[in-house]
């Protein structure tokens, strides 16, 4: 068995020195080499910089480490190194049966290829999607050793190989385990080695100051505070935040003491007309004794006062009321309406990360590998997945409705304010603000509401960590993307991005190819120099926007989306959850047809223009004596994109 | 005075009691409210000061006016005649939207975009469309479903009309005289139960219409009323179908002329050339209903689709069947075997289908919205409707396998050959022959496999409300099957789901010859008698004096009919192929192929050495080989046929098979939910995509029009083409190319082109405390430990 890369040569700190293939890529510098985000704040970059003219067709002449003669090997990415290769591996495909082939493991991927078949069978996945590797049973009578891979992307894989004669030799699956869980094995996540250069630098997509500026902040009621510049007020919050003007930084510190993990209420979004706001925070530390904080009460009053349109404030607690009450035992709780006058507290009944994890597990059970012919709908119902989706969307709809129709400011929190709260604020903002429905706007939304406000991606996904039973893991973000997909189904022309965009984001949530979803907070990302040392997913996406664009997109200004949050309109996202099933051929895409029609129109337009020119020239040369210029009637046909 | 006491629960009411606050002094101005009547239509009863309920929550948006019963319809004429939805009504539809609607002040725009019926007003319901006429006295807590000639022992305070098109309309009589209220209710009940077929209003209306429009017809005489849809009542139309499909071993046989052999078969039928008339006559005696085998369609490969009834004489059964099979075998170029499928054995019965439909209707439109929300998925499953639709599609796909994959002829056998066979044979033909996916082709298919094949529309629709046991929505089931195909292949059909829905609604308008009769003979007889009674000259074409539904100009303006056109259609005549220079229909190289079995050289949908930017993150490649041959899994030939078909890109103008995994069967929302206000997505739904596509296709057609004008030999001096394109009434698309500054289409909703306004409203989601709306949530979470919530 050939080994192209010795594992011993792989040190976790070598990434910068191991560039041979990258250096040959192009003369340009790694676009990912930018200053850490704290430094970016001083830059004046606005989102307008990223206008579509940047959309240069990317031409990267990466000479891959691919040897044409050796087709069993995958096409490797920059700095990807094959770690092990094994012949005679059996893959038990749940759909087509067992296939025998060659398995390759690199520091990034698992690659299985069976050449005996026509067309040849290929399995190619990033090791990041692997949640667990298990040896199944002991060696069978035929001397086979079997391994099961449970993946984070709704599939399980099963392989087998012959019992090795040399018991001292490591099985390829042991190698695989090492590289699938680099964090547990003291290795580096592949994103730190991947050196691909893209024409656009995705780390520049989001700049907090520019985004607040877009929203009109600072204004007479809201200011940008630097109190968290060094993450001292709250280590899970961003360094740049918007707070009411009349609350000085000193007071913010006292409020932080009263909010779980110091996550004080800060601005997420402000309505351009009514000035009604969406603010987010964690639960108040009320405790069993009903502790109060004058500063916190004053602060919420200030949030309310910042909106002259309404004399009320809605506090949306994402949790079921019983859960919120139970939190008092641990010092947490919720705002009492006695303490917070003019505030109305509403519980949104959304369940916690454990419930969601369990629900998705049940869903996987019924969709992978096969769907039973009978009881599909009741089986789906019993997973409660769509009901959770409904509760989240219903909560976001209530928030959007209060802000848009009620012109009332809202405060959103759950327990810590980084899971359900992120889901709710970002979905409400998608409904309220058409900017977030563009491709770049959606990236800004994720960077802001999820990444900068400390959704704990590392813990929830468990990048490179073998501890698959970790109770901190939960599909909160997947659930959010599912909700977004539901919105795109109800409003097919309201989003600039397509389904593939959402699937790509979820694929790279796990792949560990890009740095975007690494770490738990902005502070950690700064410390790890993520923007400097890794490539952003947005670099990849924004360098080929066409792939991700919804051709049906119509940018209607001021179009607030009010989805129908009913199971009648909620569907299972078949294109994501059931995509491994070969029976799930995607529906004939409407978008595809639209693209063809666009091409057709462009071609016709060209021909009409040509003919018009021809006619104009002809009549100009032949009949100069005729009165009245014929060109007057040749108004170009108006077409609108 | 009627509505003060709470309702006693003597019956299950889906409505909360009427609010007493309606007693605000209403002094309706005495104004003449005249109904719009059709030729031959007369008012039989009416009541004044009737309130049409718009919303359950409050009565402030209700309409006051006159309730009228004619010999054709129930009509409501509102006092202040906003004949189209007002802002107030739209508020009820979705309170959240109102703010924006009023702000943009575009509600007046909304009106002109509603589909308007030429024969029926917004508040009109044809009597044949009434399913149940229910009278209620809410003070006494009484309810009665009224039939014909019945007595009513209480004064009704409310009238609820449950309609066959799934609408539910409610009228209140709190200000109407008790006697006149009672009378109008009884009249509606009575006239919706006609004693005889010829009392249906179509027999009155079409006679008048024929004579009144005589002059027009004389000026512009057109063959068959200008109808392009083949009716299959003539030899020539069958001949053409034989030629079109290349069925050279089949012939048109006329032994059933004047319905001499069978009353349920058309006069001309297609039979194997090897069978002589004499043989056929002999066989017919032994077949149920004397129904000879009926040729439906021929595959290019020579295999035929045939439908037949069962042999009723058990002694003769084997012999007769054998002879028929032999003849069909002889008509096959390879003389290959014949596959017989007994549909009675493997598909749900008409009673199963009816009870399933009753259940799904209950869930979708009758049960209170929030109540059915709780267990929506399992309720839909329990109704079995989707399961049945799937069963028919699945069976049809299997027949396609025999015809196309095995190249053998197929006989669909059903005891009477008049119900299940209609569904399966027409679904098979939709899958195998793109001709039937065009509008005219589809209408011809319905003529051939339903109308002329003797589907008992009269009984299955229960127009006379005589025998509920015979009622069964087979045609709706078929339309749902078509919709499932359309949902999976949106570019393959020339028509839209709005067309299918309008077609289903037309079943309940008794003015067209299509859905009124149970057999071709009955149709012929009734129309002959009708012609005689109405002094219509002998030899006049029935299509002219009693037109089928396919003459859509009877119901809709040319503009409204463009809603039937699918802008995505890839077919003959579509924008797509009008000039041969456009690339062939293909998938985008990445998005499409990565989800399908792609060629061997593709890896992640990426060819070796290709630009690495297009690499799709290296995911999703397991699919590459899913359809490759397998060693271990035992695969039947039909499984192999389907697997191979699904591994290739679908040709919109070729064979199309539906995907039948349960997760692919969807609820036909436009049909089932269009009247449900709470389910209406404002400014959303698939119509918004249709809107965008229509505009684009309209632009393309304008450009094509230009090119044609340029290419036409223009003598110098002729004016150049105008930039406006063809006149608006000749445009094929409903939504026309617009300027980008046009205001967003406020009128679009998932119910478009219908509006749920004025249909029985229940409490909306937004008006209900969310805790109530979602109160089911807690029950299934009992196992959850609360302490865990600290995360």
mmCIF file of C-alpha atoms in Angstrom, chain B residues 9 135 282:
data_model
loop_
_atom_site.group_PDB
_atom_site.id
_atom_site.type_symbol
_atom_site.label_atom_id
_atom_site.label_comp_id
_atom_site.label_asym_id
_atom_site.label_seq_id
_atom_site.Cartn_x
_atom_site.Cartn_y
_atom_site.Cartn_z
ATOM 1 C CA UNK B 9 -74.564 22.039 21.567
ATOM 2 C CA UNK B 135 -80.103 26.006 7.808
ATOM 3 C CA UNK B 282 -70.719 -11.848 -31.257
#
